[in-house]
Coordinates of C-alpha atoms in Angstrom, one line a residue:
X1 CA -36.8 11.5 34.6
X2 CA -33.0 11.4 34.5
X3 CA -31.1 14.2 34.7
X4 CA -30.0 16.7 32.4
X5 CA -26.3 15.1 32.4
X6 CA -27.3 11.8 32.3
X7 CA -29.8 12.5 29.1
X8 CA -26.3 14.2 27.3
X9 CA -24.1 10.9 27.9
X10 CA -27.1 8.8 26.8
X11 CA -27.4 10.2 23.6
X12 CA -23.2 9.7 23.0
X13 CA -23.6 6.1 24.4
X14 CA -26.1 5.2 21.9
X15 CA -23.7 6.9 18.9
X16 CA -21.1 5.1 20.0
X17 CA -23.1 1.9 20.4
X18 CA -24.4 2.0 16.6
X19 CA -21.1 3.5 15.2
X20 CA -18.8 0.9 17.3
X21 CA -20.6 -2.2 18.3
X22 CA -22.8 -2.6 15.1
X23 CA -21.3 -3.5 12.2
X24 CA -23.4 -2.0 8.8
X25 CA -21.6 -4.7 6.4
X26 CA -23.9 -7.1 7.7
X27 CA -27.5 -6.3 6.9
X28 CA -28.8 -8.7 9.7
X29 CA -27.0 -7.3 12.2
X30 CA -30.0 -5.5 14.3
X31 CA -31.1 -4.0 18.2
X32 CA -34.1 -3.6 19.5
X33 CA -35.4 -1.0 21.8
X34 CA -35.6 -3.6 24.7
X35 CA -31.9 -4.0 24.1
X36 CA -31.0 -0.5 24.0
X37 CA -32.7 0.5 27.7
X38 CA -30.3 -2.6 28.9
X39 CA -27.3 -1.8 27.2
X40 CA -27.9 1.8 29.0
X41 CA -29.0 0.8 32.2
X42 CA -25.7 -1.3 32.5
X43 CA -23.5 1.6 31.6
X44 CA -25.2 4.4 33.7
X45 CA -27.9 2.4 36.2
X46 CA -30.9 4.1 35.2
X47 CA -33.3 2.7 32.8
X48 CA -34.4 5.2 30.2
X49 CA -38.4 5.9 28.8
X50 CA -38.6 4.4 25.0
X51 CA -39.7 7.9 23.7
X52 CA -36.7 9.5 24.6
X53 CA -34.2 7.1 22.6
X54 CA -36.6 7.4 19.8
X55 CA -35.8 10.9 20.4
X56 CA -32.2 10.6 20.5
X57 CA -32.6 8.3 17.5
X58 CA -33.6 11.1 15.4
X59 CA -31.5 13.6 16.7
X60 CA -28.4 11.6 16.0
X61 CA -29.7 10.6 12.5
X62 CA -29.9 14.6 12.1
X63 CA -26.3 14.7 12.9
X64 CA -25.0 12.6 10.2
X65 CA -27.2 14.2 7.6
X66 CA -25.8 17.8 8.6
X67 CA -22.4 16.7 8.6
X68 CA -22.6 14.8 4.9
X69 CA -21.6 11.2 6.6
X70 CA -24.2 9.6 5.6
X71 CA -23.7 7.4 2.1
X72 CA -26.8 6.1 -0.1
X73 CA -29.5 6.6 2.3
X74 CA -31.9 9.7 4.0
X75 CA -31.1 7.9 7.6
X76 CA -28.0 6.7 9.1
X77 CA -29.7 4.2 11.6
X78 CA -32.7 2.9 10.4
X79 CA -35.9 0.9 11.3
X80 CA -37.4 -2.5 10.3
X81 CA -40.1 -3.2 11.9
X82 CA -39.4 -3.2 15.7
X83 CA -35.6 -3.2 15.3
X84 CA -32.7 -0.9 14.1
X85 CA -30.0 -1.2 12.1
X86 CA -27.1 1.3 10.3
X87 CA -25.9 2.2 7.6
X88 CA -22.1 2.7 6.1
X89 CA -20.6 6.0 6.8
X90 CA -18.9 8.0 4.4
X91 CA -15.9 7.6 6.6
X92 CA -15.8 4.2 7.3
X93 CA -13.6 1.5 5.7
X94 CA -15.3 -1.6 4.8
X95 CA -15.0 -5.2 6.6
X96 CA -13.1 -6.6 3.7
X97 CA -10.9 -3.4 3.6
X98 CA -10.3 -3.7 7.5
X99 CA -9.0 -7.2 7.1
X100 CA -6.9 -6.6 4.0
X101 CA -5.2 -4.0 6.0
X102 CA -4.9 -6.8 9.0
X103 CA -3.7 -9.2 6.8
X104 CA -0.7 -6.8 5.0
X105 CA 0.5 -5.9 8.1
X106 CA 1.1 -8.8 9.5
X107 CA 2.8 -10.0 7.2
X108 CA 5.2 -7.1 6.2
X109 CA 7.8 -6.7 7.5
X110 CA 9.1 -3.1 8.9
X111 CA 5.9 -2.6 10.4
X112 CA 5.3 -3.6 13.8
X113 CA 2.7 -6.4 14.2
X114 CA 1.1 -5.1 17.4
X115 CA -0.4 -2.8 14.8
X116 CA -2.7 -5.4 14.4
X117 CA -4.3 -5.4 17.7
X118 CA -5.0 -2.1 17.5
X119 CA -6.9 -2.4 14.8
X120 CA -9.0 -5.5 15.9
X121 CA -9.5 -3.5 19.2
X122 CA -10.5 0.1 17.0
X123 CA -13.2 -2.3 15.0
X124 CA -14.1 -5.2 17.4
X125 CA -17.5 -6.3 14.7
X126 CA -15.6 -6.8 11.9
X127 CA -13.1 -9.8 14.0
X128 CA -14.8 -12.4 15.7
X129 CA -12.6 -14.3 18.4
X130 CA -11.3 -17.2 15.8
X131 CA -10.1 -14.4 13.2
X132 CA -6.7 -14.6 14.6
X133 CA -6.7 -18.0 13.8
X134 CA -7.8 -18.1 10.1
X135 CA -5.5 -14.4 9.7
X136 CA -2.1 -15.4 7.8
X137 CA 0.9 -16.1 9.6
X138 CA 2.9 -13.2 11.1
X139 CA 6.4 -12.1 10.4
X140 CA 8.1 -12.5 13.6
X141 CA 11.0 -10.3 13.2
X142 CA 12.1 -7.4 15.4
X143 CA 11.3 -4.1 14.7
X144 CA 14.1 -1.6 14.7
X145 CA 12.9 1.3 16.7
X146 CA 15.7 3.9 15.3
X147 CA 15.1 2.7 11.7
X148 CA 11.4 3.8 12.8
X149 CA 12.5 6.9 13.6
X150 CA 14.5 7.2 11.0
X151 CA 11.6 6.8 8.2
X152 CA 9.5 9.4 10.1
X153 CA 12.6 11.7 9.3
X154 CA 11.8 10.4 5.7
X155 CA 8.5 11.5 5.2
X156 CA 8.8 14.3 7.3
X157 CA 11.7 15.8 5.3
X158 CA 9.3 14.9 2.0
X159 CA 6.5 16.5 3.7
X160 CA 8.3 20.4 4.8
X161 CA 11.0 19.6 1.8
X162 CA 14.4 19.8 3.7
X163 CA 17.2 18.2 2.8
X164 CA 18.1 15.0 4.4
X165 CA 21.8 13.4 4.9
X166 CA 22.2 9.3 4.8
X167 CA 24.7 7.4 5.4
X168 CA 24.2 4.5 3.0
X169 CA 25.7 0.9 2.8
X170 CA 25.5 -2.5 1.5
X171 CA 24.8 -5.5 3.1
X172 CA 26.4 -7.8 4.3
X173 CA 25.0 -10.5 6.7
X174 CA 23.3 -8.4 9.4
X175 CA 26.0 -5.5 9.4
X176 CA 26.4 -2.6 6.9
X177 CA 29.6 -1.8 4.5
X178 CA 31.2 0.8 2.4
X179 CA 29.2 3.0 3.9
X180 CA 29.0 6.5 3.0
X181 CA 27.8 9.8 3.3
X182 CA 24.8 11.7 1.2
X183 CA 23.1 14.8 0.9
X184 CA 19.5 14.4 -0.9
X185 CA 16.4 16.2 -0.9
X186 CA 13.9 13.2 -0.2
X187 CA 10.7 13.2 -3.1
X188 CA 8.6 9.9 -2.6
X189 CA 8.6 6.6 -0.5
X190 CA 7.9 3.6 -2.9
X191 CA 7.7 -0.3 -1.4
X192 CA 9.2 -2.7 -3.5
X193 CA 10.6 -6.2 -2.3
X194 CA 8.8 -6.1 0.5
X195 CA 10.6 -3.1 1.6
X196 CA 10.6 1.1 1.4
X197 CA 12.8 2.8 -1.2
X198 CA 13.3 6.5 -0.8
X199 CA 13.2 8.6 -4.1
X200 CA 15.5 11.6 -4.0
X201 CA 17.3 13.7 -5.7
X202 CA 21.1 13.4 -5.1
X203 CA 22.5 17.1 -4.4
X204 CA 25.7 16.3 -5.1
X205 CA 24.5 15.5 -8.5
X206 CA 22.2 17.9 -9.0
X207 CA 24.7 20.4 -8.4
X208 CA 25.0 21.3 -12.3
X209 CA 21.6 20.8 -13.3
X210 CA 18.9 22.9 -14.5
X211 CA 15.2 22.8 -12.3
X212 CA 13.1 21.2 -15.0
X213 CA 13.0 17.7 -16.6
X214 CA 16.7 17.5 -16.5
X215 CA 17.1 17.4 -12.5
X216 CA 15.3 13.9 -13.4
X217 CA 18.8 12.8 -14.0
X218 CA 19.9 12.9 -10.5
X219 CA 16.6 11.5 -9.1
X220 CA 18.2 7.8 -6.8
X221 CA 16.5 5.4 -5.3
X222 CA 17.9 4.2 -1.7
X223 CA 16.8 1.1 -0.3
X224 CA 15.6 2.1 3.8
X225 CA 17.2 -1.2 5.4
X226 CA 20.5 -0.2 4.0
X227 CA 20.5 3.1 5.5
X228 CA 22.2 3.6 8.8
X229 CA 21.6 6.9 9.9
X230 CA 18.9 9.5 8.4
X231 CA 19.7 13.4 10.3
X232 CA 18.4 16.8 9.0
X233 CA 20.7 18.6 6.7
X234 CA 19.4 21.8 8.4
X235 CA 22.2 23.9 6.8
X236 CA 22.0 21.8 3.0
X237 CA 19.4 23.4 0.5
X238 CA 16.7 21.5 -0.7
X239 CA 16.9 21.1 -4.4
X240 CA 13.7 20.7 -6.2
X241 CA 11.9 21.1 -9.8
X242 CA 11.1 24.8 -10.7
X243 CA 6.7 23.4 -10.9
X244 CA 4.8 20.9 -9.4
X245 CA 3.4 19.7 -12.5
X246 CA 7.0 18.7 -13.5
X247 CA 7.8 17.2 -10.3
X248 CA 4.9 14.9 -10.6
X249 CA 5.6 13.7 -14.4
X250 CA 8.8 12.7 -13.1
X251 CA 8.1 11.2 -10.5
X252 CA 5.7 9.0 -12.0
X253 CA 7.9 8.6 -15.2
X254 CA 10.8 7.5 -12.4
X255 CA 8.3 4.9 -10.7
X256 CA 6.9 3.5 -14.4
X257 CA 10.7 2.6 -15.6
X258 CA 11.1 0.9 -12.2
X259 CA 11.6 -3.0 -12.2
X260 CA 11.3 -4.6 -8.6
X261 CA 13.5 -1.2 -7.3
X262 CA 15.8 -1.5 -10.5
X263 CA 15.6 2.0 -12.1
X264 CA 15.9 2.6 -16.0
X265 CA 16.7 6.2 -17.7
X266 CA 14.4 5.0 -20.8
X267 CA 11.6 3.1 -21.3
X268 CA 11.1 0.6 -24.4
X269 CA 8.4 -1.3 -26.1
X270 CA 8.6 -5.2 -25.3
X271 CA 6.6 -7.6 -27.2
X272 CA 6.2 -11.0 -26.4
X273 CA 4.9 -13.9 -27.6
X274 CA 4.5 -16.9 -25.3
X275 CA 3.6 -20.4 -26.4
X276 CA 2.3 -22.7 -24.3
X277 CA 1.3 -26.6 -24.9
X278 CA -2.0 -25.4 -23.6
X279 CA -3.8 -22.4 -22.7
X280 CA -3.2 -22.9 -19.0
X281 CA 0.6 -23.0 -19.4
X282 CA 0.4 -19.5 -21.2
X283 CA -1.5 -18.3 -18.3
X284 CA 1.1 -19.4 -15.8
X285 CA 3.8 -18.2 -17.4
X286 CA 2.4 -14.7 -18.6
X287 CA 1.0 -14.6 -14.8
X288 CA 4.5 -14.2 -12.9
X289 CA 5.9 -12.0 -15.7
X290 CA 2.7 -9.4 -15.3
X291 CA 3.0 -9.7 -11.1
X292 CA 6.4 -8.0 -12.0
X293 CA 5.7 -4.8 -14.4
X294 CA 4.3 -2.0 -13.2
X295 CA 3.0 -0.5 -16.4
X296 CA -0.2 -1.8 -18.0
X297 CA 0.5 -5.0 -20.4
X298 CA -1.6 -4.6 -23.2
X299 CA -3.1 -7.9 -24.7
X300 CA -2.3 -8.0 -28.6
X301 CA -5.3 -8.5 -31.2
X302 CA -4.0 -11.5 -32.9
X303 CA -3.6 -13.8 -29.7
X304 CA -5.0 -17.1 -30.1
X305 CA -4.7 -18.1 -26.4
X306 CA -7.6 -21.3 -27.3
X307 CA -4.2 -22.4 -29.3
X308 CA -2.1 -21.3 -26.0
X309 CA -0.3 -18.4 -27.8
X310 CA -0.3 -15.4 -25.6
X311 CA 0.7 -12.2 -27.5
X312 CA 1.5 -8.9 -24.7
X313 CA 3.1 -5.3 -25.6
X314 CA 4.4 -3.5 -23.0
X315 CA 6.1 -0.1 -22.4
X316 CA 8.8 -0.7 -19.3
X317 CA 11.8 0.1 -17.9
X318 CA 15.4 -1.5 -19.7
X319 CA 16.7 -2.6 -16.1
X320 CA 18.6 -5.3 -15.4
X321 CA 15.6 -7.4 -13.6
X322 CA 13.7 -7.3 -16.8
X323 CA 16.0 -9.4 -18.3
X324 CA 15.8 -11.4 -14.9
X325 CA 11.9 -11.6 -15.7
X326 CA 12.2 -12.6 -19.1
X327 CA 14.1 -15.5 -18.0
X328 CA 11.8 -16.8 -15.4
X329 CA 9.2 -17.0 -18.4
X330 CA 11.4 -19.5 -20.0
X331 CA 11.9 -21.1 -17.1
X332 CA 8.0 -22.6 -17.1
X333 CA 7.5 -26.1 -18.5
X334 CA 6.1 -26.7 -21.8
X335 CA 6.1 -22.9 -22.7
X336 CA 8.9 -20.8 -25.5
X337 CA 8.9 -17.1 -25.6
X338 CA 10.0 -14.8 -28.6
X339 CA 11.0 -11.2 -27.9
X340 CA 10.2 -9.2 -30.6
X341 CA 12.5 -5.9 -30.3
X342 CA 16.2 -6.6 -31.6
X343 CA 17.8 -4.3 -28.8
X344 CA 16.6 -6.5 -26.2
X345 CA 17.5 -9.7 -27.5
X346 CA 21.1 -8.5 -28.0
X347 CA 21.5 -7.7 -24.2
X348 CA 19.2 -10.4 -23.6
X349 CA 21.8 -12.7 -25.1
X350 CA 24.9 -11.4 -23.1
X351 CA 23.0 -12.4 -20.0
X352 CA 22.4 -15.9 -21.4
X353 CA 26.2 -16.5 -22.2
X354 CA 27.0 -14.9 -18.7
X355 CA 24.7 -17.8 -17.0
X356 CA 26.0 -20.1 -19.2
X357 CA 29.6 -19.6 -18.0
X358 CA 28.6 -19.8 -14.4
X359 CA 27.1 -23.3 -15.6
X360 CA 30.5 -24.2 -17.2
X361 CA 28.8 -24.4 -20.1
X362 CA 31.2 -22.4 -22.4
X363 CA 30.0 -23.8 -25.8
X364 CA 27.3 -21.3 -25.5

């Protein structure tokens, strides 16, 4: 018989065999007994009896039911016929969800693609050796360690509430300008445009506001690759709304009004109609308009979309990329949109004259 410290590490090898080198998205994915006294024998040189990993078997599936991790099932690793397989832990993110999360970062920028290998190495049954291959491609771009650093001072400052001070530019090229100095007391991180926005309040505008809805009228958004420095304003008080309940109606309120990072102090009921020569040219067009709006896009009753006529309603923010966005839908072939809220149109039409100058078309 082994001894006592052996039998303890056999019992964590086997949990870490079924938790880490079985995957329990794939229901054929079994190990037999015979396989298990190998698998032991070539991490600790000493082959064990069969009754005492049936033991350890049990006692590990008595674990996971004392600790709740179990999900849809009495047992966690489970018998059929001569061979065992596991179930899904409460825990434990599925293969398609650890591949989606390959996949996004990857491809996003600001976030460091060694990430990736990580990951692949944390959850080695869910990549076989050609996933790299089929993954998408990689962003390639060098990640700025202090601007790293700099949006851990983000969410750390959102997470104890202290005030933050930014020095904010524009861009220009590679290099920042008109840059200046700002006091805020950091809310949320949003990604638009492939890139994090803070949400703050501005102090400085704050200054005569009252705590409840109100302070909603200093809340900024600030675009992280435009910052150039992010300190502590240790000495600066953190301004912030007098309930939590308000702060989240706000913020959400903020975020809904939002077109790709474009923030609007109102929000208005747009209705469109979209007519396409067929039903597939609706689609297309109403398609890249929808990947755009945040808030839900209700379908109107009287659409006739077998005709190709596409009626939408939507509540959204009056920024000036919804105007960009309406555009775009006239910009499909074979497909006419009417706007059916007179406000809209009017500024709609100022844009239209604008882009017509800049085509030297001044007879519109």
């Amino acid at each position: 018989m082994a001894n006592i410290e052996l039998s303890k590490l056999k019992i964590l090898l086997l949990y870490d065999y079924f938790k880490n080198q079985m995957n329990a998205f794939d229901q054929s994915g079994t190990v037999s007994i015979s396989e298990l006294i190998s698998y032991l024998k070539e991490k600790t040189g000493y082959e064990f009896e069969r009754k005492s990993i049936y033991s350890d078997i049990n006692k590990i599936n008595d674990f996971i039911n004392k600790t709740g991790k179990v999900v849809g099932s009495d047992y966690w690793i489970v018998s059929e016929g001569k061979k065992y397989r596991r179930n899904q832990l409460a825990d434990e993110i599925s293969l398609d969800e650890a591949r989606l999360i390959v996949d996004a970062i990857s491809t996003t920028y600001f976030v460091d693609t060694v990430l990736c290998d990580k990951i692949i190495k944390m959850f080695p049954t869910y990549f076989d050796t050609d996933y790299k291959r089929r993954a998408l491609v990689s962003h390639y771009e060098k990640i700025d360690r202090k601007k790293l650093s700099w949006l851990n001072n983000i969410r750390s400052g959102i997470d104890s509430r202290s005030a933050l001070k930014i020095i904010y530019g524009y861009k220009l090229g590679n290099e920042l300008t008109e840059k200046t100095e700002k006091i805020v007391s950091p809310m949320a991180l949003d990604w638009e445009n492939n890139c994090y926005y803070l949400i703050a309040i501005d102090n400085s505008d704050a200054a005569d506001l009252e705590r409840d809805r109100s302070l909603s009228k200093a809340l900024r958004r600030y675009r992280v690759d435009r910052m150039a420095q992010v300190l502590y304003a240790q000495k600066e008080k953190y301004v912030d709304y007098k309930s939590e309940k308000i702060r989240e109606q706000e913020l959400k309120k903020f975020i809904d009004n939002s077109l790709s990072a474009f923030s609007s102090d109102e929000a208005i009921v747009v209705r469109l109609t979209i007519t396409g020569r067929t039903r597939k040219d609706a689609l297309k067009a109403y398609g890249a308009f929808a990947s755009r709006i945040r808030n839900e896009i209700r379908i109107d009753d009287d659409t006739k979309l077998d005709s190709g006529i596409l009626k939408i309603s939507v509540e959204t923010g009056k920024a000036p990329t919804l105007y960009t966005d309406l555009f775009e839908l006239s910009t499909f072939e074979g497909v006419s949109i009417k706007i059916d809220n007179d406000e809209v149109c009017r500024e709609y039409a100022e844009y239209i004259k604008k882009a017509a100058m800049a085509a030297k078309l001044e007879s519109l």
